[in-house]
Short mmCIF file of C-alpha atoms and ligand atoms in Angstrom, two decimals:
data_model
loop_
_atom_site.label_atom_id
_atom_site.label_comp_id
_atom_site.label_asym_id
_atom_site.label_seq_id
_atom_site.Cartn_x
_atom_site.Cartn_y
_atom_site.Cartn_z
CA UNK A 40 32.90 9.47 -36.52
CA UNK A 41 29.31 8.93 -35.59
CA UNK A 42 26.92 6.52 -36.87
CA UNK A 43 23.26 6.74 -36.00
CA UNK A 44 20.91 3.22 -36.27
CA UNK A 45 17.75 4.71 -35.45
CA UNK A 46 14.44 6.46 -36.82
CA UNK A 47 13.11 9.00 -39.34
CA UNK A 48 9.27 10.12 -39.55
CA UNK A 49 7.24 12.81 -40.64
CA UNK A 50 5.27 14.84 -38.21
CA UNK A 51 1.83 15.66 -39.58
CA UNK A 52 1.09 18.75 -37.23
CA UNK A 53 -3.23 19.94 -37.31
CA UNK A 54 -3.86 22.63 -35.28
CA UNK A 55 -7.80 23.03 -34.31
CA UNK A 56 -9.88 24.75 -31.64
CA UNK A 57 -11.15 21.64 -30.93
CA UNK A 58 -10.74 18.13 -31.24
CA UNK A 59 -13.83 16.20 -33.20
CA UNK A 60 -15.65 13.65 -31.17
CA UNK A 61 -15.77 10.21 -32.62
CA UNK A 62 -17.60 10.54 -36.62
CA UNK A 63 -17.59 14.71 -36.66
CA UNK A 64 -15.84 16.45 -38.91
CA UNK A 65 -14.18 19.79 -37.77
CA UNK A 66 -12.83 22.86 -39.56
CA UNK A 67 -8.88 23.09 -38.43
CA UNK A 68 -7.05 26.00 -38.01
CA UNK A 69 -3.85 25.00 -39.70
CA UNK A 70 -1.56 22.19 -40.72
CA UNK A 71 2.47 21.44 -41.05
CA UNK A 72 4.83 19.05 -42.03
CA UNK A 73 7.91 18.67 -39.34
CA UNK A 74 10.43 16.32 -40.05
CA UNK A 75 11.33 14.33 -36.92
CA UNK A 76 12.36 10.91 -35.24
CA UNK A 77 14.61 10.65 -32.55
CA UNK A 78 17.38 8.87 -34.88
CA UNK A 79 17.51 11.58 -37.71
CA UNK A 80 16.71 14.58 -34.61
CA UNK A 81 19.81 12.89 -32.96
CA UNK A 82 22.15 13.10 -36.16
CA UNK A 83 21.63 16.24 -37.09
CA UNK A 84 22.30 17.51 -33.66
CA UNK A 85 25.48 15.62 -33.68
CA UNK A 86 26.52 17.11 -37.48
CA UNK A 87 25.57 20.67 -36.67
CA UNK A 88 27.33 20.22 -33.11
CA UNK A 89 30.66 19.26 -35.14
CA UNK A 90 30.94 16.00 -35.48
CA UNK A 91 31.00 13.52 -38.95
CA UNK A 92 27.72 11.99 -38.76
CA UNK A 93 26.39 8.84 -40.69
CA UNK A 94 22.82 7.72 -40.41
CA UNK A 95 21.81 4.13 -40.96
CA UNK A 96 17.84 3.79 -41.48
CA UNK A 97 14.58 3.38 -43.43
CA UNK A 98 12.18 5.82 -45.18
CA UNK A 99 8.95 3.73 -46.94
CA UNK A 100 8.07 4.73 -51.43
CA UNK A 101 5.61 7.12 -50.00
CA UNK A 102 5.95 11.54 -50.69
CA UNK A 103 7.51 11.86 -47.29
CA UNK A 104 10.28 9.81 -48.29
CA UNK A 105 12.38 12.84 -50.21
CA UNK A 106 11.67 15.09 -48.04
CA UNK A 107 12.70 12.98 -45.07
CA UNK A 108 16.36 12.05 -47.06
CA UNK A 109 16.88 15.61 -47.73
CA UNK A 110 16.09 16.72 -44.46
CA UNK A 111 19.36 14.96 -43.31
CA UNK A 112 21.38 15.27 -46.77
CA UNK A 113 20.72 19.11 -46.49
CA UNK A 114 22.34 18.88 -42.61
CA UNK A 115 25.20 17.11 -44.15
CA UNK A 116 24.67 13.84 -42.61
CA UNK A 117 25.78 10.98 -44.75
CA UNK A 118 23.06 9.19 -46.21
CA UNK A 119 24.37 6.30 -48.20
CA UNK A 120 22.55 3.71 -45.60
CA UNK A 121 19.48 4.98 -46.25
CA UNK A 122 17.16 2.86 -47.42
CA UNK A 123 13.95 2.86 -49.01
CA UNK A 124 11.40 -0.54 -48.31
CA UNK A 125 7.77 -0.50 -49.53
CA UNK A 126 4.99 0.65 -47.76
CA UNK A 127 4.90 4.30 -45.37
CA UNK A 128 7.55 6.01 -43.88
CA UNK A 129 7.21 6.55 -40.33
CA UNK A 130 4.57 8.89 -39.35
CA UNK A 131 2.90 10.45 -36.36
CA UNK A 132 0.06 12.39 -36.98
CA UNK A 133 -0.57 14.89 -34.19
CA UNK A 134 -3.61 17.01 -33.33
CA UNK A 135 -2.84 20.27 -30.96
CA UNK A 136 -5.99 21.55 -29.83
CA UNK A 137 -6.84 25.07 -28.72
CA UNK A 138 -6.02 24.27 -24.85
CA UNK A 139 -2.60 23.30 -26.42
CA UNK A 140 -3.48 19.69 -25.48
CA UNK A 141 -1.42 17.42 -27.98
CA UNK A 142 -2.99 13.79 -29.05
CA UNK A 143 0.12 11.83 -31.45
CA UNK A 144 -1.00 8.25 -33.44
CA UNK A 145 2.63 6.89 -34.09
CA UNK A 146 2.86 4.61 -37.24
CA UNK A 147 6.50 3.05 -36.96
CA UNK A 148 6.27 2.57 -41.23
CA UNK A 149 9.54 1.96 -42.40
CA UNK A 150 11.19 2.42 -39.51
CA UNK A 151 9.27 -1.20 -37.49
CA UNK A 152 11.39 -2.22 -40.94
CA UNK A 153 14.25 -2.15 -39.93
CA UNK A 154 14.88 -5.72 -38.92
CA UNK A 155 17.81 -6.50 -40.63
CA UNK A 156 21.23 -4.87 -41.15
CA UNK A 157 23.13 -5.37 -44.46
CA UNK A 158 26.75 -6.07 -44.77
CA UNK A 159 27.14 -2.45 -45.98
CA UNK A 160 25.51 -1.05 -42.60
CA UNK A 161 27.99 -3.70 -40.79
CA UNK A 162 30.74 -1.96 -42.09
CA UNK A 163 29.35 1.20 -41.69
CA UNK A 164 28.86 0.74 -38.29
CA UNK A 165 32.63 -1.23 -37.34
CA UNK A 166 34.28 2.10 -38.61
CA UNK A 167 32.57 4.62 -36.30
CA UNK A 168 34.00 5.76 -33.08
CA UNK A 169 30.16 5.79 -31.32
CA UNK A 170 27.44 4.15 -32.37
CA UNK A 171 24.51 6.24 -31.30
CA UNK A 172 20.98 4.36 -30.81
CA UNK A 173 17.62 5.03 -29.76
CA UNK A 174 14.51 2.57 -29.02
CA UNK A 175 12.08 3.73 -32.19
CA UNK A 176 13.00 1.09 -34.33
CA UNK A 177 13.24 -3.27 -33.29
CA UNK A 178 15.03 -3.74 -30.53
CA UNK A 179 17.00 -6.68 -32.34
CA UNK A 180 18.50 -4.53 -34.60
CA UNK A 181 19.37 -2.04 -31.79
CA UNK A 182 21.17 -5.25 -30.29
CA UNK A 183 22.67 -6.33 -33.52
CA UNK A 184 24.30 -2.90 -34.05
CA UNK A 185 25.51 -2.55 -30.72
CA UNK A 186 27.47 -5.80 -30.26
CA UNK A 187 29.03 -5.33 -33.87
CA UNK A 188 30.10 -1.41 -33.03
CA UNK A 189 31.58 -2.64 -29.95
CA UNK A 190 33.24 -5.92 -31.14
CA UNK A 191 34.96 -3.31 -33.62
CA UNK A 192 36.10 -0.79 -30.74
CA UNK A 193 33.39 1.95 -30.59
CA UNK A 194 31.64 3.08 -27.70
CA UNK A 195 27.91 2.41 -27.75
CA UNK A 196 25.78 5.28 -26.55
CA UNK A 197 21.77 4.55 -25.89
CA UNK A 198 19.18 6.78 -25.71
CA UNK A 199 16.42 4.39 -23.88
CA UNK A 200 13.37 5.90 -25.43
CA UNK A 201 10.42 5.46 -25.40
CA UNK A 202 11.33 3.56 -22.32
CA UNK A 203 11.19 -0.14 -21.98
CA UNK A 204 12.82 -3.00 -20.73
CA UNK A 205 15.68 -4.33 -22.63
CA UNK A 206 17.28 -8.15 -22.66
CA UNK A 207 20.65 -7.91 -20.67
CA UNK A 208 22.65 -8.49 -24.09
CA UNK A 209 21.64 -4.93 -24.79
CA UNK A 210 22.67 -3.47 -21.68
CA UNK A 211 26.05 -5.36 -21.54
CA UNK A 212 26.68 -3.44 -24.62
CA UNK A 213 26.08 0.24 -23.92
CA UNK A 214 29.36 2.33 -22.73
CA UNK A 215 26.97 5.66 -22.15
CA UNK A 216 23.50 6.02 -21.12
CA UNK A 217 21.80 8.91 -22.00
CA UNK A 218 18.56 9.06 -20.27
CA UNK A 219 15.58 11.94 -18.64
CA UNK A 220 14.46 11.79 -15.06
CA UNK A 221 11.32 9.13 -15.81
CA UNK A 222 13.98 6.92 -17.79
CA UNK A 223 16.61 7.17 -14.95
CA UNK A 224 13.56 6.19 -12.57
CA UNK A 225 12.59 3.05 -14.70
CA UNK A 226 15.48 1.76 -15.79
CA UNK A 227 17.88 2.20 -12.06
CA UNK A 228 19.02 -1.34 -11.96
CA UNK A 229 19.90 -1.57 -15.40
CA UNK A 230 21.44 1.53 -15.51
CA UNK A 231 23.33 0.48 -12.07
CA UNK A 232 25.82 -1.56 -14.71
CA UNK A 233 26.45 0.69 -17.59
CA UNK A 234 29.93 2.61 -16.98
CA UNK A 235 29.08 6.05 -17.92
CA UNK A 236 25.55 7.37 -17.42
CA UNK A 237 23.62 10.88 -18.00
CA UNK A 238 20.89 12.40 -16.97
CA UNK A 239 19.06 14.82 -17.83
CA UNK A 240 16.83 17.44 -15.03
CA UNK A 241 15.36 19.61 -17.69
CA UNK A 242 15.76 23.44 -16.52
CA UNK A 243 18.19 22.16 -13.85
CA UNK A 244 20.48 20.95 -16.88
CA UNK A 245 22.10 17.24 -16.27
CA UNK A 246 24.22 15.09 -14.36
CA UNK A 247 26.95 12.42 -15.35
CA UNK A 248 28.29 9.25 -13.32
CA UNK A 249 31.26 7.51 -13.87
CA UNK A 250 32.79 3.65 -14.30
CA UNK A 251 34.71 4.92 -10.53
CA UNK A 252 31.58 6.74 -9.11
CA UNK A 253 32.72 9.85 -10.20
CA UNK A 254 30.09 12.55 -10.66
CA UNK A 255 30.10 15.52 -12.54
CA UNK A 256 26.82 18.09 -12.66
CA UNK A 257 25.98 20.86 -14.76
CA UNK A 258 23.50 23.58 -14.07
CA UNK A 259 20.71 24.39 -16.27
CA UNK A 260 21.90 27.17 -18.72
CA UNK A 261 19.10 29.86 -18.33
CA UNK A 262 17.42 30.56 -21.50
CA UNK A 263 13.81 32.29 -22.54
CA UNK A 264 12.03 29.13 -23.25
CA UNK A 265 9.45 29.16 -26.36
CA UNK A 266 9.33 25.18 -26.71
CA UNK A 267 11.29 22.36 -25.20
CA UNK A 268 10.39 19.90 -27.84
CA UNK A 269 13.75 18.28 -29.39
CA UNK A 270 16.39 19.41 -26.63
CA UNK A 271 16.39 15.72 -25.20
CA UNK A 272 17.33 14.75 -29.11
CA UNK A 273 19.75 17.60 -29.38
CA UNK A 274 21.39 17.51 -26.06
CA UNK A 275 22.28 13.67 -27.08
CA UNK A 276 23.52 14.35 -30.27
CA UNK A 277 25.29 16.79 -29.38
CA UNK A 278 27.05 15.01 -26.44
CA UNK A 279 27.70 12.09 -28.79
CA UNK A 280 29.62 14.93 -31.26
CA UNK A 281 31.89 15.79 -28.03
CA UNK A 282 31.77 12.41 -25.92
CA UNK A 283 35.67 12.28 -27.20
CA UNK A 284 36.45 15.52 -25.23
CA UNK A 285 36.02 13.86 -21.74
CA UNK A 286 32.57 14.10 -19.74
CA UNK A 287 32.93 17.59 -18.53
CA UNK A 288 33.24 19.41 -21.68
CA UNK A 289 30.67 17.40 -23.47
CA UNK A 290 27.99 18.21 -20.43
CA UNK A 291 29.28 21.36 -21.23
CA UNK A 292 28.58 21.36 -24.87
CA UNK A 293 25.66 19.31 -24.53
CA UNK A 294 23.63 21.52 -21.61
CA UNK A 295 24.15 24.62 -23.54
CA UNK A 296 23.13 23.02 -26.96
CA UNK A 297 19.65 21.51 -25.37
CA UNK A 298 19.06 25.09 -23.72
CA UNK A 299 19.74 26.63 -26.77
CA UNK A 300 16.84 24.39 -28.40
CA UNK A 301 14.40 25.48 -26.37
CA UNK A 302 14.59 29.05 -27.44
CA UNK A 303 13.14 28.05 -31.17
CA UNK A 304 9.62 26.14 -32.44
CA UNK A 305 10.11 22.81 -33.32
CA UNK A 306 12.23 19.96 -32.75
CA UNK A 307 14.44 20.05 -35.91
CA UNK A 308 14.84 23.68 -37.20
CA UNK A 309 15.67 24.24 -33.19
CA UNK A 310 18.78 22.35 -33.07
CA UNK A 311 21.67 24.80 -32.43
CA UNK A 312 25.04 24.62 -34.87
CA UNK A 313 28.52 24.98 -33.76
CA UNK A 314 29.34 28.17 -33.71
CA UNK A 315 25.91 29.29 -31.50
CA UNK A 316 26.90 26.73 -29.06
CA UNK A 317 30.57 27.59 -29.31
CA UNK A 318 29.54 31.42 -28.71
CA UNK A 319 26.86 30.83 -25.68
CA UNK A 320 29.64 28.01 -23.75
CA UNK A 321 31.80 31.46 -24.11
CA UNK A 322 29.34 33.53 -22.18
P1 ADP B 668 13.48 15.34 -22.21
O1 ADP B 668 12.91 16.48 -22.98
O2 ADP B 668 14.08 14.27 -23.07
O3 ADP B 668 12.58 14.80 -21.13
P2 ADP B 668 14.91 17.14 -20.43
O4 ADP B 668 13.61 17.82 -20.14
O5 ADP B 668 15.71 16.66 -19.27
O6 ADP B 668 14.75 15.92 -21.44
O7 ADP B 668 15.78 18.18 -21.28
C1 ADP B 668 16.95 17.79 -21.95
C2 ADP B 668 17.99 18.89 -21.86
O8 ADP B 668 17.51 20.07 -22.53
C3 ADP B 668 18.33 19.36 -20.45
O9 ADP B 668 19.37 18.57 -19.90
C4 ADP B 668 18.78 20.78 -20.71
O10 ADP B 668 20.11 20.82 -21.19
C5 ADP B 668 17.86 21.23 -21.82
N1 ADP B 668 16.64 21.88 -21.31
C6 ADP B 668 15.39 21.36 -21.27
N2 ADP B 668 14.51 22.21 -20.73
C7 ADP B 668 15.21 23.32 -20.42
C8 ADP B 668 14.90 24.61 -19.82
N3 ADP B 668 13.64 24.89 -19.44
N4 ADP B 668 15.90 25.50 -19.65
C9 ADP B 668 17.16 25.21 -20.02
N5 ADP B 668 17.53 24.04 -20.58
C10 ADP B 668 16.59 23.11 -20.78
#
């Protein structure tokens, strides 16, 4: 059993030629609504990927709020720790202009509200087997969960992102690292103490270090690649799903699931189920 503390947001996607300078208004080309967050991206990579998935978060009383709770409801996560707290749900409006240069505004909403954890998430989170986190929602909280998941036996797993620097507490809590090449870069001498660590080298697939030294790599799985947005998210959730199957098979699992992302728009409606990843590990 999985529990995700972590974020939920909308994406608010404008396409347009280009960009207005400071007081123009421009004509845009086109507009959508993605669903996102690393937290929520991470779950349902983890639920499609087989595991039992519970997500512990915020969404604010604004329109985006449904959508964002069915978005995970729909991918059978479990959404009883869902909250709602006045005010905006995390956004990030994004502007893609016609050179396919991308400009993001991040509003953390509901999710920079998650400062406290109720005795409900508590329990939540002492019955999972991994407590999966990310770094888009107070780091406190992060910290909170983690010490409680592991006090109760469960194996902490951090995805560092957006990178930072973390208070040692944190660190001495995480089991398994999950981090990209920059992350790996800035965070070495953290990273140094936590017992099981991946990373992630894009087309060249991922690595894995052990509590002994131990190293396991996996290749990058070849794929046709339309858009590599959301195969960091789903190659952790996915990994989280299969952590229990020993470090080899979840690279395994989790390499093939991220490649598979790549081959689909979106971050989201990219995220590979079961049964693709299942049939693509076969060959
Ligand atoms: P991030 O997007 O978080 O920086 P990476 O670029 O390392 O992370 O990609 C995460 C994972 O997604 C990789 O470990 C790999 O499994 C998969 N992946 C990403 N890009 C490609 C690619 N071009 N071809 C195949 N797999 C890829």
């Amino acid at each position: 059993r999985i529990v995700v503390v972590g974020s939920i947001n909308m994406d608010l996607v404008t396409t347009v030629g280009r960009r207005p300078e400071p007081g123009e208004t421009v004509s845009g080309d086109g507009f959508a609504l993605v669903p996102g967050g690393k937290g929520s991206n991470q779950a349902i990579a983890a639920r499609r990927a087989g595991g039992e998935v519970e997500f512990v978060g915020a969404v604010g009383d604004d329109v985006f709020a449904t959508a964002l709770r069915d978005v995970l409801g729909r991918a059978g996560v479990g959404v009883s720790r869902l909250r709602t707290v006045p005010g905006p749900s995390g956004i990030a409006t994004i502007v893609v202009d016609g050179g396919g240069e991308n400009t993001i505004i991040v509003v953390a909403g509901s999710n920079g509200r998650m400062t406290e954890l109720t005795a409900a998430d508590l329990d939540t989170i002492a019955a999972a087997d991994v407590l999966m986190c990310q770094l888009e929602i107070p780091v406190p909280t992060v910290l909170a969960a983690a010490r409680h998941a592991r006090a109760n036996g469960a194996t902490v797993l951090l995805n560092p992102s957006p990178v930072q620097e973390l208070p040692a507490e944190l660190w001495a809590e995480v089991g398994v690292a999950v981090v990209n090449e920059g992350e790996a870069a800035h965070l070495a001498a953290a990273l140094a103490a936590v017992p099981h660590v991946i990373t992630t080298l894009g087309a060249a697939g991922a690595s894995y270090r052990g509590p002994d030294g131990h190293v396991v790599s996996h290749p990058g799985v070849p794929v046709r690649v339309v858009d590599t947005t959301g195969a960091g998210d789903t190659f952790t959730g996915t990994l989280a799903a299969h952590w229990h199957e020993g470090p080899e098979t979840a690279l395994a699992w989790a390499c093939t699931a991220g490649a598979l992302a790549t081959t689909k728009l979106g971050a989201s409606a990219s995220i590979p189920d079961f049964d693709e990843i299942r049939a693509a590990l076969a060959g």
